[in-house]
GROMACS .gro file of C-alpha atoms in nm:
model
  317
    1MET     CA    1   7.198  11.175  13.201
    2PRO     CA    2   7.152  10.946  12.901
    3ARG     CA    3   7.472  10.828  12.743
    4ARG     CA    4   7.553  10.996  12.410
    5VAL     CA    5   7.611  10.756  12.122
    6SER     CA    6   7.852  10.871  11.852
    7LEU     CA    7   7.774  10.831  11.484
    8THR     CA    8   8.072  10.598  11.449
    9MET     CA    9   7.945  10.375  11.731
   10LEU     CA   10   7.598  10.367  11.579
   11ILE     CA   11   7.721  10.278  11.231
   12SER     CA   12   7.951  10.013  11.381
   13ALA     CA   13   7.666   9.853  11.570
   14LEU     CA   14   7.444   9.852  11.265
   15PHE     CA   15   7.715   9.700  11.048
   16LEU     CA   16   7.795   9.431  11.302
   17ALA     CA   17   7.428   9.339  11.325
   18GLY     CA   18   7.370   9.342  10.954
   19LEU     CA   19   7.684   9.206  10.795
   20ALA     CA   20   7.857   8.971  11.040
   21GLY     CA   21   7.905   8.626  10.895
   22CYS     CA   22   7.900   8.723  10.527
   23SER     CA   23   8.132   8.444  10.415
   24THR     CA   24   7.973   8.168  10.211
   25ASP     CA   25   8.215   7.908  10.347
   26VAL     CA   26   8.072   7.611  10.536
   27PRO     CA   27   8.329   7.497  10.799
   28GLY     CA   28   8.468   7.153  10.728
   29ARG     CA   29   8.310   7.131  10.383
   30ARG     CA   30   8.492   7.161  10.055
   31ALA     CA   31   8.348   7.392   9.792
   32PRO     CA   32   8.152   7.203   9.525
   33ALA     CA   33   8.350   7.101   9.221
   34GLU     CA   34   8.316   7.324   8.920
   35PRO     CA   35   8.088   7.162   8.661
   36GLU     CA   36   8.268   7.004   8.371
   37PRO     CA   37   8.245   7.207   8.050
   38THR     CA   38   8.054   7.044   7.770
   39ALA     CA   39   8.223   7.184   7.461
   40LEU     CA   40   8.558   7.260   7.307
   41ALA     CA   41   8.580   7.624   7.212
   42THR     CA   42   8.812   7.910   7.126
   43PRO     CA   43   8.542   8.143   6.987
   44GLN     CA   44   8.599   8.494   6.859
   45VAL     CA   45   8.389   8.781   6.991
   46PRO     CA   46   8.118   8.853   6.732
   47ALA     CA   47   8.064   9.222   6.658
   48GLY     CA   48   7.757   9.351   6.840
   49HIS     CA   49   7.677   9.022   7.013
   50ALA     CA   50   7.797   8.833   7.316
   51PRO     CA   51   7.990   8.509   7.256
   52GLU     CA   52   7.762   8.208   7.225
   53ASN     CA   53   8.008   7.928   7.304
   54PRO     CA   54   8.209   7.880   7.624
   55TYR     CA   55   8.574   7.973   7.652
   56PRO     CA   56   8.848   7.790   7.836
   57VAL     CA   57   8.942   7.993   8.145
   58GLY     CA   58   9.282   8.109   8.259
   59VAL     CA   59   9.362   8.255   8.599
   60ARG     CA   60   9.635   8.485   8.730
   61ASP     CA   61   9.708   8.700   9.034
   62LEU     CA   62   9.816   9.062   9.071
   63LYS     CA   63   9.988   9.203   9.380
   64LEU     CA   64   9.852   9.552   9.435
   65ASN     CA   65   9.881   9.802   9.720
   66ARG     CA   66   9.679  10.121   9.767
   67ASP     CA   67   9.844  10.357  10.015
   68GLY     CA   68   9.952  10.077  10.245
   69ARG     CA   69   9.639   9.869  10.187
   70PRO     CA   70   9.744   9.535  10.030
   71LEU     CA   71   9.498   9.437   9.756
   72PRO     CA   72   9.591   9.111   9.586
   73VAL     CA   73   9.363   9.059   9.287
   74ARG     CA   74   9.268   8.729   9.124
   75ILE     CA   75   9.174   8.749   8.756
   76TRP     CA   76   8.976   8.490   8.561
   77TYR     CA   77   8.980   8.545   8.184
   78PRO     CA   78   8.866   8.383   7.856
   79ALA     CA   79   9.157   8.185   7.718
   80LEU     CA   80   9.280   7.995   7.415
   81GLY     CA   81   9.288   7.617   7.400
   82GLU     CA   82   9.048   7.339   7.492
   83ASN     CA   83   8.787   7.370   7.762
   84GLY     CA   84   8.896   7.201   8.081
   85PRO     CA   85   8.994   7.290   8.437
   86VAL     CA   86   9.078   7.653   8.511
   87THR     CA   87   9.450   7.679   8.439
   88PRO     CA   88   9.709   7.941   8.535
   89GLY     CA   89   9.914   8.087   8.253
   90LEU     CA   90   9.687   8.014   7.957
   91LEU     CA   91   9.708   8.269   7.677
   92PRO     CA   92   9.404   8.501   7.661
   93ALA     CA   93   9.151   8.442   7.385
   94HIS     CA   94   9.139   8.679   7.089
   95GLY     CA   95   8.916   8.983   7.120
   96ARG     CA   96   8.844   9.265   7.364
   97PHE     CA   97   8.642   9.158   7.665
   98PRO     CA   98   8.426   9.346   7.917
   99VAL     CA   99   8.562   9.363   8.272
  100VAL     CA  100   8.367   9.274   8.588
  101MET     CA  101   8.505   9.378   8.926
  102PHE     CA  102   8.384   9.141   9.202
  103SER     CA  103   8.388   9.212   9.579
  104HIS     CA  104   8.375   8.929   9.834
  105GLY     CA  105   8.176   8.923  10.160
  106LEU     CA  106   8.291   8.975  10.518
  107GLY     CA  107   8.524   8.694  10.621
  108GLY     CA  108   8.537   8.570  10.262
  109ARG     CA  109   8.781   8.560   9.973
  110PRO     CA  110   8.754   8.554   9.592
  111ALA     CA  111   8.813   8.177   9.581
  112ASP     CA  112   8.483   8.124   9.766
  113TYR     CA  113   8.302   8.244   9.454
  114ALA     CA  114   8.518   8.067   9.196
  115THR     CA  115   8.237   7.852   9.053
  116LEU     CA  116   8.020   8.153   8.971
  117LEU     CA  117   8.305   8.376   8.856
  118THR     CA  118   8.449   8.104   8.635
  119ARG     CA  119   8.113   8.073   8.462
  120TRP     CA  120   8.121   8.445   8.392
  121ALA     CA  121   8.469   8.413   8.244
  122ARG     CA  122   8.359   8.119   8.027
  123ALA     CA  123   8.082   8.343   7.894
  124GLY     CA  124   8.330   8.604   7.774
  125PHE     CA  125   8.409   8.835   8.066
  126VAL     CA  126   8.735   8.918   8.241
  127VAL     CA  127   8.656   8.896   8.613
  128ALA     CA  128   8.886   9.065   8.864
  129ALA     CA  129   8.834   9.012   9.238
  130PRO     CA  130   9.042   9.192   9.504
  131THR     CA  131   9.101   9.048   9.850
  132PHE     CA  132   9.030   9.329  10.096
  133PRO     CA  133   9.278   9.392  10.379
  134HIS     CA  134   9.037   9.403  10.675
  135THR     CA  135   8.731   9.201  10.572
  136SER     CA  136   8.878   8.889  10.415
  137THR     CA  137   8.941   8.542  10.557
  138GLY     CA  138   9.186   8.564  10.847
  139ALA     CA  139   9.177   8.945  10.867
  140ASP     CA  140   9.061   9.148  11.168
  141ASN     CA  141   8.707   9.174  11.025
  142ASN     CA  142   8.686   9.547  11.088
  143VAL     CA  143   8.342   9.584  10.935
  144LEU     CA  144   8.366   9.964  10.914
  145ASP     CA  145   8.647   9.920  10.663
  146VAL     CA  146   8.379   9.823  10.413
  147LEU     CA  147   8.336  10.198  10.365
  148ASN     CA  148   8.691  10.213  10.225
  149GLN     CA  149   8.634   9.929   9.979
  150PRO     CA  150   8.466  10.120   9.693
  151ALA     CA  151   8.787  10.322   9.659
  152ASP     CA  152   8.984   9.995   9.670
  153VAL     CA  153   8.779   9.859   9.381
  154SER     CA  154   8.826  10.175   9.174
  155TYR     CA  155   9.202  10.158   9.235
  156ALA     CA  156   9.212   9.789   9.142
  157LEU     CA  157   9.014   9.868   8.827
  158ASP     CA  158   9.275  10.132   8.736
  159GLN     CA  159   9.550   9.873   8.764
  160VAL     CA  160   9.361   9.597   8.581
  161LEU     CA  161   9.275   9.823   8.288
  162ALA     CA  162   9.638   9.939   8.273
  163LEU     CA  163   9.734   9.584   8.172
  164ASP     CA  164   9.563   9.649   7.838
  165THR     CA  165   9.836   9.894   7.737
  166ARG     CA  166  10.143   9.712   7.869
  167ALA     CA  167  10.343   9.565   7.585
  168ASP     CA  168  10.483   9.289   7.807
  169ASP     CA  169  10.149   9.175   7.950
  170PRO     CA  170   9.948   8.886   7.803
  171LEU     CA  171   9.625   9.084   7.851
  172GLN     CA  172   9.747   9.369   7.631
  173GLY     CA  173   9.469   9.457   7.388
  174ARG     CA  174   9.222   9.219   7.554
  175LEU     CA  175   9.040   9.451   7.798
  176ASP     CA  176   8.760   9.687   7.701
  177ALA     CA  177   8.763   9.992   7.929
  178ASP     CA  178   8.432  10.107   7.782
  179ARG     CA  179   8.244   9.800   7.908
  180VAL     CA  180   8.285   9.759   8.284
  181ALA     CA  181   8.059   9.631   8.562
  182ALA     CA  182   8.085   9.591   8.939
  183ALA     CA  183   7.943   9.302   9.139
  184GLY     CA  184   7.963   9.179   9.496
  185HIS     CA  185   7.814   8.967   9.772
  186SER     CA  186   7.700   9.087  10.116
  187ALA     CA  187   7.966   9.334  10.239
  188GLY     CA  188   8.083   9.319   9.879
  189GLY     CA  189   7.728   9.410   9.781
  190VAL     CA  190   7.755   9.718  10.005
  191THR     CA  191   8.085   9.793   9.831
  192THR     CA  192   7.918   9.759   9.492
  193ILE     CA  193   7.627   9.987   9.582
  194GLY     CA  194   7.881  10.239   9.710
  195LEU     CA  195   8.044  10.247   9.368
  196PHE     CA  196   7.714  10.382   9.231
  197THR     CA  197   7.632  10.616   9.522
  198THR     CA  198   7.882  10.785   9.757
  199ASN     CA  199   8.186  10.669   9.557
  200ARG     CA  200   8.035  10.677   9.207
  201ASP     CA  201   8.281  10.541   8.953
  202GLU     CA  202   8.160  10.671   8.617
  203ARG     CA  203   8.342  10.396   8.431
  204LEU     CA  204   8.087  10.144   8.554
  205ASP     CA  205   7.809  10.052   8.311
  206ALA     CA  206   7.620   9.797   8.526
  207GLY     CA  207   7.604   9.641   8.871
  208VAL     CA  208   7.513   9.303   9.022
  209VAL     CA  209   7.436   9.301   9.396
  210PHE     CA  210   7.412   8.968   9.581
  211ALA     CA  211   7.255   8.986   9.930
  212GLY     CA  212   7.357   9.347   9.965
  213THR     CA  213   7.230   9.651  10.153
  214ALA     CA  214   7.282  10.026  10.127
  215LEU     CA  215   7.380  10.050  10.495
  216GLY     CA  216   7.666  10.299  10.522
  217VAL     CA  217   7.676  10.396  10.154
  218GLY     CA  218   7.321  10.525  10.106
  219THR     CA  219   7.087  10.513   9.811
  220ALA     CA  220   7.176  10.840   9.639
  221PHE     CA  221   7.244  10.665   9.308
  222ALA     CA  222   7.422  10.914   9.086
  223GLY     CA  223   7.575  10.970   8.746
  224THR     CA  224   7.504  10.805   8.415
  225ALA     CA  225   7.233  10.538   8.421
  226ALA     CA  226   7.377  10.193   8.493
  227PRO     CA  227   7.140   9.892   8.495
  228GLN     CA  228   7.135   9.695   8.820
  229LEU     CA  229   7.056   9.331   8.898
  230PHE     CA  230   6.985   9.247   9.263
  231VAL     CA  231   6.982   8.886   9.387
  232HIS     CA  232   6.857   8.811   9.740
  233GLY     CA  233   6.735   8.512   9.939
  234GLU     CA  234   6.404   8.574  10.116
  235LEU     CA  235   6.527   8.370  10.416
  236ASP     CA  236   6.855   8.563  10.445
  237GLU     CA  237   6.963   8.537  10.808
  238VAL     CA  238   7.237   8.803  10.786
  239VAL     CA  239   7.113   9.083  10.559
  240GLU     CA  240   6.736   9.091  10.574
  241TYR     CA  241   6.557   9.057  10.244
  242ALA     CA  242   6.368   9.379  10.319
  243ALA     CA  243   6.697   9.570  10.344
  244GLY     CA  244   6.810   9.451  10.003
  245LYS     CA  245   6.468   9.521   9.855
  246ALA     CA  246   6.470   9.874  10.000
  247ALA     CA  247   6.802   9.949   9.827
  248TYR     CA  248   6.673   9.799   9.503
  249ASP     CA  249   6.357  10.011   9.519
  250LYS     CA  250   6.570  10.328   9.526
  251VAL     CA  251   6.760  10.246   9.205
  252PRO     CA  252   6.645  10.506   8.946
  253TRP     CA  253   6.779  10.316   8.645
  254PRO     CA  254   6.678  10.000   8.455
  255LYS     CA  255   6.676   9.725   8.717
  256ALA     CA  256   6.563   9.377   8.808
  257MET     CA  257   6.552   9.171   9.127
  258LEU     CA  258   6.591   8.795   9.143
  259SER     CA  259   6.435   8.672   9.469
  260LEU     CA  260   6.491   8.320   9.602
  261PRO     CA  261   6.199   8.221   9.832
  262LYS     CA  262   6.407   7.943   9.992
  263GLY     CA  263   6.738   8.128   9.967
  264ASP     CA  264   6.954   8.216  10.266
  265HIS     CA  265   7.247   8.458  10.283
  266GLY     CA  266   7.461   8.288  10.025
  267ARG     CA  267   7.499   7.915  10.059
  268THR     CA  268   7.177   7.847   9.868
  269MET     CA  269   7.237   8.084   9.579
  270LEU     CA  270   7.608   8.003   9.546
  271LYS     CA  271   7.632   7.639   9.653
  272ASP     CA  272   7.302   7.467   9.569
  273LYS     CA  273   7.327   7.335   9.212
  274ALA     CA  274   6.979   7.429   9.094
  275ALA     CA  275   6.983   7.775   9.252
  276LEU     CA  276   7.336   7.840   9.129
  277ARG     CA  277   7.229   7.755   8.775
  278VAL     CA  278   6.944   8.007   8.788
  279VAL     CA  279   7.163   8.274   8.947
  280SER     CA  280   7.454   8.223   8.709
  281ASP     CA  281   7.240   8.201   8.393
  282THR     CA  282   7.039   8.510   8.487
  283SER     CA  283   7.347   8.714   8.577
  284ILE     CA  284   7.530   8.606   8.261
  285GLU     CA  285   7.241   8.712   8.038
  286PHE     CA  286   7.220   9.041   8.230
  287LEU     CA  287   7.591   9.105   8.173
  288ARG     CA  288   7.566   9.001   7.807
  289TRP     CA  289   7.294   9.260   7.761
  290SER     CA  290   7.436   9.542   7.974
  291LEU     CA  291   7.799   9.510   7.861
  292TYR     CA  292   7.784   9.352   7.515
  293GLY     CA  293   7.455   9.519   7.417
  294ASP     CA  294   7.308   9.181   7.323
  295ALA     CA  295   6.933   9.238   7.276
  296GLU     CA  296   6.860   8.865   7.249
  297ALA     CA  297   7.024   8.806   7.586
  298LYS     CA  298   6.791   9.063   7.741
  299LYS     CA  299   6.492   8.870   7.608
  300ARG     CA  300   6.621   8.550   7.771
  301ILE     CA  301   6.667   8.701   8.119
  302PRO     CA  302   6.308   8.649   8.247
  303THR     CA  303   6.303   8.288   8.123
  304ASP     CA  304   6.631   8.204   8.295
  305ALA     CA  305   6.521   8.381   8.614
  306THR     CA  306   6.191   8.197   8.652
  307ARG     CA  307   6.301   7.845   8.562
  308GLY     CA  308   6.120   7.604   8.795
  309ASP     CA  309   6.007   7.735   9.132
  310ILE     CA  310   6.351   7.847   9.248
  311ALA     CA  311   6.310   8.222   9.206
  312THR     CA  312   6.072   8.505   9.130
  313PHE     CA  313   6.167   8.800   8.915
  314ASP     CA  314   6.081   9.169   8.932
  315ASN     CA  315   6.175   9.309   8.591
  316HIS     CA  316   6.218   9.677   8.508
  317LEU     CA  317   6.503   9.648   8.259
   0.00000   0.00000   0.00000
């Protein structure tokens, strides 16, 4: 008789085939240095517009735990002072800032994405990135645990937003709970899609999916419309471009897809200087529009996305 294959075994096999090796780390190679900022700035947040000048960036860590699941969270935030290296303990800049929750890939960690996430913080966003207990660097890489990660992100968002009301916390009065996005790479992209499908978090106003797929979380996008930006390398050796495109095609809301013809699973888009510039500039303008409501930023998105011959852009925003 043919052997019966359980649903769990099938999902596990699919995940292992599609998501193994999500980390963007290159063994033996140091991550590229963060580009030096070009201006001194402690700008205020203009009403109705995204900040135009870069902020200094502070960084801090939270120790969280959800029902026995340790979830340390690193937070990058706009700060006061002079632009320079990212510095722990800087006082937050004045104003209320949108929050972006970022999810790392399988075998990765938030620090792997520091260059990109720091650029988001310089542009006026508080970026919070949990380290997941079973899919991070040095963990057991239980890929099925990705299905638990959308709930982890929602819990971490609860705790991050709670800092806004704590009288003894430096971020008191600095976080805008009405302007929140989720983003993630690879397995973190699956996590992000899950936050808009099977684990819809209605607090989320936008999503950014890097090299992600709907495997395990489906494409039943639900709830209030939330614009989505997908970014995917056409030569992705881990999550096939077609899988990311299929998830993107099912998004019923305003959406755009940045495709990198020479891009792989992550090293190109997150390590190569030219590609990183296109990816970071496009995602920043998308977040400026979707979270700050900056109409001029929306107009700039196609120009940033198609600079040179690095990427093509499918625009339905």
